[in-house]
């Protein structure tokens, strides 16, 4: 009988193992930490200067706040510094590994955790002896189990729905799963966006009571870029509002519209066509046409959908927080713990998701330790 089995050798599972030296990690990939490796453009955006529950989508922000507080961004940076890694801010309060995400992976593996690689977890059951974890490499018996198997995004590097399946088998509620931090597809009224593939520009996006000011990238499939990725986290269905300009500049009546707007010319021409206004001298515009130009500052539209899980950085939704205590332990199956993306907590772009993986893993590891000691 083992003290602890950790399902998943990603960010949360590896971090928890630092505080649980007797744990065995079961990982189906041939190598651990595949997502960390490719994250942040290979430099891993580990955390953010502005970590707070406000930057997370979840059904219980006060729960998220309590867990983040146990191991916040300051504690994470101190921990990494002690191990010889001092992340640097590259943009907007986002901390990245100085050289490569391997620096973080090396730290997570420095205690030499026991990892069974190529070991696919299939199910978990609770017996009188303890938890039995069924895998393609046989059964593992343990007093406690941590589910740190992540979400559905990026199947090509190992993502699976096993965490949700196990949670469901113990009676847990799964808040509906959706791709998030992902590009959005458009309906036919916005097909003109597709003609602009490759153009990037600064916009404001309003969605679900949140406002993001960042870059939008027009793509063949729809729209992407940081402003849209963040918007996707809060978009359910219905309209989002784009502002391509904060307000219309003073326009000379003698000059052509597209020569006067501080926006890419290709964009202005496509925009004018979409609203049925000819690119002519401003003085020749009717009052009604001038009104239509104001859509540049307030352009509401309903996206069609998202680019899907394969392109999404994260999975929104997951194991409901209402059935988890502040040690990350299941209220339905004592001894079963959860950490990371498998839970109904999803951060915005900017290092918030790794911070959640580490904070929740820390809380779970402390809770598990108390149970097995
Ligand atoms: C391309 C990309 C870039 C990203 N960049 C950033 C970034 O810079 N900053 C940031 O904060 N977040 C980033 N994220 C999000 C971040 O990677 C995740 O939120 C985080 O890794 C979640 O940690 P986790 O431990 O819960 O899950 P994961 O890190 O996904 O780990 C889960 C592990 O479980 C294993 N597993 C799954 N199913 C099974 C099974 N049946 N049996 C055994 N093992 C299994 C998986 O192989 C995986 O190793 C990025 C995501 C992607 C896809």
Short mmCIF file of C-alpha atoms and ligand atoms in Angstrom, two decimals:
data_model
loop_
_atom_site.label_atom_id
_atom_site.label_comp_id
_atom_site.label_asym_id
_atom_site.label_seq_id
_atom_site.Cartn_x
_atom_site.Cartn_y
_atom_site.Cartn_z
CA UNK A 1 0.00 0.00 0.00
CA UNK A 2 1.40 3.39 -1.05
CA UNK A 3 0.70 6.63 0.79
CA UNK A 4 -0.11 8.61 -2.33
CA UNK A 5 -0.70 8.21 -6.05
CA UNK A 6 -0.64 11.32 -8.20
CA UNK A 7 -2.43 11.03 -11.54
CA UNK A 8 -0.63 13.25 -14.05
CA UNK A 9 2.97 14.40 -14.28
CA UNK A 10 2.20 17.96 -15.37
CA UNK A 11 2.45 21.28 -13.55
CA UNK A 12 0.18 20.45 -10.59
CA UNK A 13 1.22 16.80 -10.16
CA UNK A 14 4.96 17.51 -10.22
CA UNK A 15 4.63 20.50 -7.90
CA UNK A 16 2.62 18.48 -5.35
CA UNK A 17 5.25 15.73 -5.43
CA UNK A 18 7.84 18.18 -4.03
CA UNK A 19 5.91 18.15 -0.74
CA UNK A 20 5.00 14.44 -0.95
CA UNK A 21 8.31 12.60 -1.27
CA UNK A 22 6.66 9.16 -0.96
CA UNK A 23 4.22 9.77 -3.79
CA UNK A 24 4.20 7.85 -7.06
CA UNK A 25 3.23 9.82 -10.16
CA UNK A 26 1.43 8.00 -12.97
CA UNK A 27 1.92 9.69 -16.34
CA UNK A 28 0.88 8.26 -19.70
CA UNK A 29 3.31 10.32 -21.78
CA UNK A 30 6.86 9.02 -22.31
CA UNK A 31 8.11 12.22 -20.61
CA UNK A 32 6.61 14.40 -17.85
CA UNK A 33 5.75 18.13 -18.13
CA UNK A 34 5.06 18.22 -21.87
CA UNK A 35 2.74 21.25 -21.60
CA UNK A 36 5.19 23.22 -19.48
CA UNK A 37 7.85 22.55 -22.11
CA UNK A 38 5.91 24.28 -24.92
CA UNK A 39 4.24 26.94 -22.78
CA UNK A 40 4.89 30.66 -23.08
CA UNK A 41 6.60 30.19 -26.43
CA UNK A 42 9.13 27.79 -24.81
CA UNK A 43 9.90 30.16 -21.92
CA UNK A 44 6.90 29.34 -19.70
CA UNK A 45 4.96 32.28 -18.28
CA UNK A 46 5.02 30.99 -14.68
CA UNK A 47 3.00 33.67 -12.91
CA UNK A 48 1.90 37.30 -12.95
CA UNK A 49 2.52 40.37 -10.81
CA UNK A 50 -1.25 40.90 -10.45
CA UNK A 51 -2.44 37.47 -9.31
CA UNK A 52 -5.89 37.67 -7.70
CA UNK A 53 -9.19 35.82 -7.99
CA UNK A 54 -10.40 38.62 -10.33
CA UNK A 55 -8.34 37.10 -13.12
CA UNK A 56 -10.01 33.69 -12.92
CA UNK A 57 -13.26 32.32 -14.31
CA UNK A 58 -14.87 30.06 -11.70
CA UNK A 59 -18.16 29.63 -9.89
CA UNK A 60 -16.57 30.47 -6.49
CA UNK A 61 -14.07 33.37 -6.52
CA UNK A 62 -13.75 33.39 -2.71
CA UNK A 63 -12.59 29.75 -2.78
CA UNK A 64 -10.05 30.63 -5.50
CA UNK A 65 -8.85 33.57 -3.38
CA UNK A 66 -8.29 31.34 -0.33
CA UNK A 67 -6.29 28.77 -2.28
CA UNK A 68 -4.17 31.40 -4.08
CA UNK A 69 -3.42 33.01 -0.70
CA UNK A 70 -1.91 29.77 0.66
CA UNK A 71 0.81 29.87 -2.00
CA UNK A 72 0.72 33.14 -3.93
CA UNK A 73 2.90 34.61 -6.68
CA UNK A 74 5.37 36.01 -4.12
CA UNK A 75 5.83 32.59 -2.49
CA UNK A 76 6.21 30.96 -5.90
CA UNK A 77 8.89 33.45 -6.96
CA UNK A 78 10.71 32.97 -3.62
CA UNK A 79 10.55 29.19 -4.06
CA UNK A 80 11.99 29.43 -7.58
CA UNK A 81 14.70 31.89 -6.50
CA UNK A 82 15.83 29.46 -3.77
CA UNK A 83 16.19 26.85 -6.50
CA UNK A 84 18.29 29.24 -8.61
CA UNK A 85 15.65 30.47 -11.07
CA UNK A 86 14.65 34.14 -11.13
CA UNK A 87 11.82 34.64 -13.63
CA UNK A 88 11.82 37.93 -15.52
CA UNK A 89 8.93 40.19 -16.49
CA UNK A 90 8.73 40.27 -20.28
CA UNK A 91 5.40 42.04 -20.75
CA UNK A 92 2.52 43.38 -18.67
CA UNK A 93 3.54 41.91 -15.33
CA UNK A 94 4.03 38.44 -16.82
CA UNK A 95 6.93 36.43 -15.34
CA UNK A 96 8.76 34.06 -17.69
CA UNK A 97 11.68 31.68 -17.13
CA UNK A 98 14.86 33.64 -17.92
CA UNK A 99 16.00 31.30 -20.71
CA UNK A 100 13.75 28.29 -21.21
CA UNK A 101 10.86 26.37 -19.66
CA UNK A 102 13.36 23.53 -19.02
CA UNK A 103 14.61 25.61 -16.07
CA UNK A 104 11.22 25.16 -14.36
CA UNK A 105 10.97 21.50 -15.38
CA UNK A 106 14.44 20.79 -13.93
CA UNK A 107 13.34 22.32 -10.61
CA UNK A 108 10.15 20.26 -10.54
CA UNK A 109 12.17 17.10 -11.18
CA UNK A 110 15.10 17.98 -8.91
CA UNK A 111 13.78 15.89 -5.98
CA UNK A 112 13.73 12.88 -8.29
CA UNK A 113 10.05 11.99 -7.85
CA UNK A 114 9.00 8.41 -8.56
CA UNK A 115 7.29 8.56 -11.94
CA UNK A 116 5.75 5.65 -13.82
CA UNK A 117 5.93 6.84 -17.42
CA UNK A 118 3.84 5.38 -20.25
CA UNK A 119 1.27 4.46 -17.60
CA UNK A 120 -2.27 5.30 -18.62
CA UNK A 121 -4.77 5.61 -15.78
CA UNK A 122 -8.13 4.09 -16.68
CA UNK A 123 -10.21 4.37 -13.49
CA UNK A 124 -10.08 4.60 -9.70
CA UNK A 125 -12.18 2.74 -7.15
CA UNK A 126 -12.38 2.89 -3.38
CA UNK A 127 -12.18 -0.45 -1.53
CA UNK A 128 -11.81 -1.43 2.14
CA UNK A 129 -8.04 -1.53 1.57
CA UNK A 130 -7.86 1.96 0.09
CA UNK A 131 -7.95 3.44 -3.42
CA UNK A 132 -7.21 1.11 -6.33
CA UNK A 133 -5.93 2.94 -9.40
CA UNK A 134 -6.41 0.82 -12.54
CA UNK A 135 -3.83 1.48 -15.25
CA UNK A 136 -2.38 -0.07 -18.39
CA UNK A 137 0.57 -1.09 -16.19
CA UNK A 138 -1.53 -2.86 -13.57
CA UNK A 139 -3.22 -1.74 -10.36
CA UNK A 140 -1.77 0.63 -7.74
CA UNK A 141 -3.11 0.64 -4.17
CA UNK A 142 -2.88 3.86 -2.14
CA UNK A 143 -4.28 5.62 0.93
CA UNK A 144 -4.76 8.88 -0.97
CA UNK A 145 -5.04 9.87 -4.64
CA UNK A 146 -4.43 13.28 -6.21
CA UNK A 147 -6.09 13.90 -9.55
CA UNK A 148 -3.85 16.31 -11.45
CA UNK A 149 -4.59 15.09 -14.95
CA UNK A 150 -5.40 18.53 -16.44
CA UNK A 151 -8.05 19.45 -19.00
CA UNK A 152 -9.01 18.53 -22.56
CA UNK A 153 -6.86 21.05 -24.44
CA UNK A 154 -4.00 19.84 -26.66
CA UNK A 155 -4.70 16.09 -26.87
CA UNK A 156 -1.63 15.78 -29.09
CA UNK A 157 0.57 16.26 -26.01
CA UNK A 158 -1.37 14.00 -23.67
CA UNK A 159 -4.54 15.78 -22.57
CA UNK A 160 -7.39 13.45 -21.61
CA UNK A 161 -10.73 13.58 -19.86
CA UNK A 162 -9.78 10.94 -17.29
CA UNK A 163 -9.89 13.35 -14.32
CA UNK A 164 -13.50 14.26 -15.11
CA UNK A 165 -14.42 10.57 -15.58
CA UNK A 166 -12.94 9.60 -12.23
CA UNK A 167 -14.59 12.58 -10.50
CA UNK A 168 -17.95 11.61 -12.02
CA UNK A 169 -17.51 7.99 -10.88
CA UNK A 170 -17.32 9.32 -7.29
CA UNK A 171 -20.49 11.40 -7.78
CA UNK A 172 -18.85 14.77 -8.49
CA UNK A 173 -20.57 17.42 -10.59
CA UNK A 174 -18.71 18.57 -13.69
CA UNK A 175 -19.36 22.19 -14.71
CA UNK A 176 -19.70 22.03 -18.55
CA UNK A 177 -16.33 21.87 -20.32
CA UNK A 178 -15.49 24.45 -23.00
CA UNK A 179 -12.35 25.46 -24.87
CA UNK A 180 -10.95 28.75 -23.49
CA UNK A 181 -8.04 31.09 -24.24
CA UNK A 182 -8.83 30.28 -27.83
CA UNK A 183 -9.67 32.06 -31.09
CA UNK A 184 -13.29 32.72 -32.05
CA UNK A 185 -15.01 31.84 -35.31
CA UNK A 186 -17.44 34.30 -36.87
CA UNK A 187 -20.89 34.30 -38.46
CA UNK A 188 -21.39 35.33 -42.08
CA UNK A 189 -22.01 39.01 -41.22
CA UNK A 190 -18.38 39.12 -40.03
CA UNK A 191 -16.82 37.05 -42.84
CA UNK A 192 -15.10 40.30 -43.87
CA UNK A 193 -12.74 39.69 -40.88
CA UNK A 194 -11.33 36.70 -42.80
CA UNK A 195 -10.17 38.91 -45.67
CA UNK A 196 -7.89 40.61 -43.15
CA UNK A 197 -5.96 37.44 -42.17
CA UNK A 198 -2.55 38.41 -40.84
CA UNK A 199 -3.47 41.93 -39.67
CA UNK A 200 -2.97 42.67 -35.99
CA UNK A 201 -4.15 45.83 -34.23
CA UNK A 202 -4.93 47.12 -30.76
CA UNK A 203 -8.59 46.97 -29.71
CA UNK A 204 -10.81 47.00 -26.64
CA UNK A 205 -13.08 43.99 -26.15
CA UNK A 206 -16.06 43.99 -23.79
CA UNK A 207 -17.50 40.62 -22.82
CA UNK A 208 -19.45 39.31 -19.82
CA UNK A 209 -18.75 42.47 -17.78
CA UNK A 210 -14.98 42.31 -18.48
CA UNK A 211 -12.93 44.70 -20.57
CA UNK A 212 -9.64 43.76 -22.26
CA UNK A 213 -7.40 46.18 -24.13
CA UNK A 214 -4.88 44.28 -26.20
CA UNK A 215 -4.10 43.04 -29.72
CA UNK A 216 -6.57 41.29 -32.00
CA UNK A 217 -5.22 39.11 -34.80
CA UNK A 218 -7.40 38.50 -37.83
CA UNK A 219 -7.07 34.88 -38.98
CA UNK A 220 -8.38 32.65 -41.79
CA UNK A 221 -10.68 30.89 -39.30
CA UNK A 222 -11.87 34.04 -37.50
CA UNK A 223 -10.19 36.19 -34.85
CA UNK A 224 -7.47 35.52 -32.34
CA UNK A 225 -4.70 37.41 -30.49
CA UNK A 226 -4.46 38.11 -26.74
CA UNK A 227 -7.55 40.36 -26.54
CA UNK A 228 -9.71 37.64 -28.09
CA UNK A 229 -8.12 34.75 -26.16
CA UNK A 230 -9.00 36.52 -22.92
CA UNK A 231 -12.48 37.36 -24.20
CA UNK A 232 -13.08 33.67 -25.00
CA UNK A 233 -12.75 32.88 -21.29
CA UNK A 234 -15.82 34.99 -20.44
CA UNK A 235 -17.82 34.47 -23.62
CA UNK A 236 -20.72 32.05 -23.35
CA UNK A 237 -23.07 32.92 -26.20
CA UNK A 238 -24.37 36.22 -27.57
CA UNK A 239 -22.57 39.43 -28.34
CA UNK A 240 -19.12 40.77 -27.60
CA UNK A 241 -18.24 44.40 -28.35
CA UNK A 242 -15.09 45.47 -30.16
CA UNK A 243 -13.77 49.04 -30.17
CA UNK A 244 -11.31 49.54 -33.01
CA UNK A 245 -10.94 53.20 -31.95
CA UNK A 246 -11.68 54.78 -28.55
CA UNK A 247 -13.42 57.67 -30.39
CA UNK A 248 -13.63 59.00 -33.93
CA UNK A 249 -10.90 61.58 -34.61
CA UNK A 250 -11.82 64.98 -36.08
CA UNK A 251 -12.08 64.31 -39.81
CA UNK A 252 -11.46 66.83 -42.59
CA UNK A 253 -14.49 67.02 -44.93
CA UNK A 254 -12.12 67.43 -47.92
CA UNK A 255 -10.19 64.19 -47.48
CA UNK A 256 -11.06 60.56 -48.16
CA UNK A 257 -12.06 58.53 -45.06
CA UNK A 258 -9.40 55.79 -45.31
CA UNK A 259 -6.56 58.36 -45.48
CA UNK A 260 -7.63 59.91 -42.18
CA UNK A 261 -8.29 57.06 -39.75
CA UNK A 262 -5.34 55.87 -37.61
CA UNK A 263 -5.99 52.23 -38.54
CA UNK A 264 -4.52 49.86 -41.16
CA UNK A 265 -5.85 50.93 -44.57
CA UNK A 266 -6.79 47.36 -45.52
CA UNK A 267 -8.88 47.15 -42.39
CA UNK A 268 -10.65 50.49 -43.01
CA UNK A 269 -11.51 49.54 -46.59
CA UNK A 270 -12.98 46.15 -45.53
CA UNK A 271 -14.84 47.78 -42.64
CA UNK A 272 -16.41 50.44 -44.89
CA UNK A 273 -17.47 47.77 -47.39
CA UNK A 274 -19.06 45.73 -44.57
CA UNK A 275 -21.16 48.70 -43.43
CA UNK A 276 -22.07 49.69 -46.99
CA UNK A 277 -20.24 53.02 -46.99
CA UNK A 278 -18.11 54.08 -49.96
CA UNK A 279 -14.55 55.24 -49.25
CA UNK A 280 -15.12 58.87 -50.25
CA UNK A 281 -14.57 62.40 -48.97
CA UNK A 282 -15.98 62.83 -45.47
CA UNK A 283 -17.94 65.90 -46.64
CA UNK A 284 -19.88 63.66 -49.04
CA UNK A 285 -21.17 61.37 -46.27
CA UNK A 286 -24.83 61.55 -45.30
CA UNK A 287 -25.73 61.94 -41.60
CA UNK A 288 -26.81 58.31 -41.57
CA UNK A 289 -23.48 57.16 -43.08
CA UNK A 290 -21.58 59.21 -40.48
CA UNK A 291 -23.58 57.40 -37.78
CA UNK A 292 -22.58 54.04 -39.25
CA UNK A 293 -18.90 55.08 -39.03
CA UNK A 294 -19.33 55.22 -35.25
CA UNK A 295 -19.46 51.42 -35.29
CA UNK A 296 -15.65 51.68 -35.30
CA UNK A 297 -15.91 52.65 -31.62
CA UNK A 298 -18.64 50.18 -30.67
CA UNK A 299 -18.94 47.11 -32.88
CA UNK A 300 -21.21 44.47 -31.29
CA UNK A 301 -21.37 41.02 -32.87
CA UNK A 302 -22.05 37.44 -31.86
CA UNK A 303 -19.19 35.00 -32.56
CA UNK A 304 -20.18 31.64 -34.08
CA UNK A 305 -18.00 29.49 -31.81
CA UNK A 306 -14.35 28.81 -30.95
CA UNK A 307 -11.37 27.25 -32.72
CA UNK A 308 -11.92 24.17 -30.45
CA UNK A 309 -10.01 22.21 -27.79
CA UNK A 310 -7.08 21.43 -30.07
CA UNK A 311 -6.24 25.13 -30.34
CA UNK A 312 -7.34 26.16 -26.84
CA UNK A 313 -4.71 26.82 -24.18
CA UNK A 314 -7.06 25.69 -21.44
CA UNK A 315 -10.38 24.03 -20.59
CA UNK A 316 -13.03 26.11 -18.88
CA UNK A 317 -15.36 24.34 -16.42
CA UNK A 318 -14.45 21.14 -14.58
CA UNK A 319 -14.90 19.57 -11.16
CA UNK A 320 -17.29 21.78 -9.16
CA UNK A 321 -15.66 23.63 -6.27
CA UNK A 322 -18.78 23.19 -4.13
CA UNK A 323 -17.79 19.54 -3.54
CA UNK A 324 -14.13 20.25 -2.63
CA UNK A 325 -12.81 21.47 0.73
CA UNK A 326 -9.98 23.97 1.24
CA UNK A 327 -7.43 21.14 1.36
CA UNK A 328 -8.58 20.30 -2.18
CA UNK A 329 -10.12 17.11 -0.81
CA UNK A 330 -13.34 15.65 -2.15
CA UNK A 331 -16.26 16.10 0.23
CA UNK A 332 -17.80 13.01 -1.39
CA UNK A 333 -14.81 10.64 -1.23
CA UNK A 334 -12.37 11.47 1.59
CA UNK A 335 -8.80 10.70 0.54
CA UNK A 336 -9.41 11.80 -3.05
CA UNK A 337 -7.85 15.18 -3.91
CA UNK A 338 -7.84 17.48 -6.95
CA UNK A 339 -5.44 20.13 -8.26
CA UNK A 340 -4.89 22.18 -11.41
CA UNK A 341 -6.92 22.57 -14.55
CA UNK A 342 -9.26 19.62 -13.86
CA UNK A 343 -11.10 21.93 -11.44
CA UNK A 344 -13.64 24.60 -12.38
CA UNK A 345 -11.01 27.38 -12.21
CA UNK A 346 -9.54 28.94 -15.35
CA UNK A 347 -7.16 31.87 -15.45
CA UNK A 348 -6.72 34.63 -18.00
CA UNK A 349 -3.71 34.77 -20.26
CA UNK A 350 -0.53 35.81 -18.46
CA UNK A 351 0.73 33.07 -16.11
CA UNK A 352 -2.48 32.74 -14.07
CA UNK A 353 -3.02 29.10 -15.00
CA UNK A 354 0.37 27.88 -13.83
CA UNK A 355 -0.06 29.91 -10.65
CA UNK A 356 -3.38 28.12 -10.06
CA UNK A 357 -1.79 24.72 -10.79
CA UNK A 358 0.97 25.43 -8.22
CA UNK A 359 -1.26 27.04 -5.55
CA UNK A 360 -3.87 24.27 -5.71
CA UNK A 361 -1.17 21.57 -5.76
CA UNK A 362 0.44 23.13 -2.70
CA UNK A 363 -2.88 23.16 -0.82
CA UNK A 364 -3.60 19.56 -1.85
CA UNK A 365 -0.12 18.31 -0.88
CA UNK A 366 -0.39 19.86 2.58
CA UNK A 367 -3.85 18.33 3.04
CA UNK A 368 -2.69 14.90 1.88
CA UNK A 369 0.36 14.99 4.09
CA UNK A 370 -1.82 15.55 7.17
CA UNK A 371 -3.91 12.54 6.20
CA UNK A 372 -1.08 10.04 5.72
CA UNK A 373 1.22 11.11 8.57
C1 LIG B 1 0.28 25.76 -25.81
C2 LIG B 1 0.00 26.11 -24.37
C3 LIG B 1 0.71 27.13 -23.78
C4 LIG B 1 0.42 27.49 -22.45
N1 LIG B 1 1.15 28.50 -21.87
C5 LIG B 1 0.89 28.86 -20.60
C6 LIG B 1 1.67 29.86 -19.95
O1 LIG B 1 2.66 30.37 -20.51
N2 LIG B 1 1.31 30.23 -18.69
C7 LIG B 1 0.26 29.63 -18.02
O2 LIG B 1 -0.01 30.00 -16.87
N3 LIG B 1 -0.44 28.64 -18.58
C8 LIG B 1 -0.16 28.24 -19.85
N4 LIG B 1 -0.87 27.22 -20.42
C9 LIG B 1 -1.87 26.51 -19.58
C10 LIG B 1 -1.14 25.52 -18.64
O3 LIG B 1 -0.22 24.76 -19.39
C11 LIG B 1 -2.10 24.59 -17.91
O4 LIG B 1 -3.14 25.34 -17.32
C12 LIG B 1 -1.38 23.79 -16.84
O5 LIG B 1 -0.40 22.97 -17.44
C13 LIG B 1 -2.36 22.91 -16.06
O6 LIG B 1 -1.63 22.10 -15.18
P1 LIG B 1 -2.17 20.65 -14.77
O7 LIG B 1 -1.10 20.00 -13.99
O8 LIG B 1 -3.53 20.78 -14.20
O9 LIG B 1 -2.33 19.90 -16.16
P2 LIG B 1 -1.20 19.46 -17.20
O10 LIG B 1 0.00 20.32 -17.06
O11 LIG B 1 -1.88 19.38 -18.51
O12 LIG B 1 -0.80 18.00 -16.70
C14 LIG B 1 -1.68 16.90 -16.77
C15 LIG B 1 -0.86 15.64 -16.98
O13 LIG B 1 -1.71 14.50 -16.86
C16 LIG B 1 -1.35 13.56 -17.86
N5 LIG B 1 -2.49 12.68 -18.12
C17 LIG B 1 -3.66 12.99 -18.73
N6 LIG B 1 -4.45 11.91 -18.80
C18 LIG B 1 -3.77 10.87 -18.24
C19 LIG B 1 -4.06 9.50 -18.02
N7 LIG B 1 -5.21 8.93 -18.41
N8 LIG B 1 -3.12 8.73 -17.41
C20 LIG B 1 -1.93 9.26 -17.02
N9 LIG B 1 -1.60 10.56 -17.22
C21 LIG B 1 -2.52 11.37 -17.81
C22 LIG B 1 -0.99 14.45 -19.06
O14 LIG B 1 -0.18 13.77 -19.99
C23 LIG B 1 -0.24 15.59 -18.36
O15 LIG B 1 1.14 15.34 -18.24
C24 LIG B 1 -0.59 26.82 -21.72
C25 LIG B 1 -1.29 25.76 -22.34
C26 LIG B 1 -0.99 25.40 -23.64
C27 LIG B 1 -1.76 24.26 -24.25
#
